[in-house]
Amino acid sequence: MSERYAVIGHPVAHSKSPWIHAEFARATGQDIEYGRIEAPLDGLRRAIEEFREAGGRGLNVTLPFKQEAFRYCREPSERARVAQAVNTLTFREAVFGDNTDGIGLVRDLAQNLHFDLRSCRALLMGAGGAAQGVVGALREAGVAQLVIANRTAEKAQALAARFPGARGCGYDGLGGESFGLIINATSAGLLEAAPPLPASAFGRAALAYDMVYGRDTPFLVAARAAGARACDGLGMLVEQAAESFFVWRGVRPQTAPILRKLRGG
Ligand code: NAP
């Protein structure tokens, strides 16, 4: 019988994860089933336990449950502990929690987009589950200076305080600074909005990256107008999925063919 996995979130109807994991399974010869579970906002724990009791082997956790999943898991990996957010649960004797968002973003930037992160000066916008998941990996990849800006400045300050050398502020605290890499880890693009960022923030040859995918967000439009290279988060989605697949199955699927198919190539 196929081993069962799923993505759990609220909402999840739009999620491309079932399709991506089915493609990975086909390409690697792994016998898995991968579904989607929409949990009520106050019902994450019960939904996880029902899935586990029915024989489920692992879950991807998405918005808005990543921090709650971190508190739920018994054995967080080092990268989940650093992020204090979990996007990958594995059920064995205990519940293991991992976070593959950071490595997914870094692989997309470094391997797919050929962006040199070493010594780069970066701005990360947002301080929610997605932003929390990537700060550790960005630092590990060699980002030299990291500023975290958020609508609620205190959250950016609290996140930055966990990483030596990082600085947190509101958008009005950015002054006239410019950056080589600007990552939008806010959900503003889903509402056709953009964080209030001055055009001067885009340095020469800057890369502007929106974690939202499948649409030309106002942030990406503004970035292009300011002369920056603009990329959506589809590559991160595929790379974080590949890392979760590896955590569960011990097999690393190729990502380039899936990304090409998703981009309609
Ligand atoms: P979250 O925990 O709900 O956090 C949302 C963040 O967006 C907060 O920092 C919030 O600021 C900010 N925000 C919301 N509306 C805003 C607006 N109009 N202007 C400025 N800031 C705004 O969500 P999340 O889990 O971090 O996810 C964020 C986004 O990343 C989602 O769209 C998600 O789909 C995407 N994502 C993509 C991938 C991928 O693989 N491509 C992976 C993970 C997440 P406040 O704190 O002030 O409320």
PDB file of C-alpha atoms in Angstrom, residues 8 40 74 79 86 91 118 121 130 160 164 166 169 190 193 205 217:
ATOM      1  CA  ILE A   8      -1.991  20.880   5.838  1.00  0.00           C
ATOM      2  CA  PRO A  40      -9.842  24.665  10.940  1.00  0.00           C
ATOM      3  CA  ARG A  74       8.588  16.563  19.843  1.00  0.00           C
ATOM      4  CA  ARG A  79      17.102  24.319  11.320  1.00  0.00           C
ATOM      5  CA  VAL A  86       8.167  23.889  11.012  1.00  0.00           C
ATOM      6  CA  PHE A  91       5.827  10.600  12.061  1.00  0.00           C
ATOM      7  CA  ARG A 118      28.339  35.616  -0.354  1.00  0.00           C
ATOM      8  CA  ARG A 121      23.777  43.039   1.521  1.00  0.00           C
ATOM      9  CA  ALA A 130       8.158  32.366   5.982  1.00  0.00           C
ATOM     10  CA  ALA A 160      16.630  40.146  14.081  1.00  0.00           C
ATOM     11  CA  PRO A 164      23.898  38.385  15.610  1.00  0.00           C
ATOM     12  CA  ALA A 166      21.013  41.377  11.772  1.00  0.00           C
ATOM     13  CA  CYS A 169      13.004  47.913  11.786  1.00  0.00           C
ATOM     14  CA  LEU A 190      -1.739  38.029  -2.388  1.00  0.00           C
ATOM     15  CA  ALA A 193      -0.392  45.263  -2.324  1.00  0.00           C
ATOM     16  CA  ALA A 205      21.948  44.988 -10.414  1.00  0.00           C
ATOM     17  CA  THR A 217       2.962  41.157  -7.703  1.00  0.00           C
TER      18      THR A 217
END
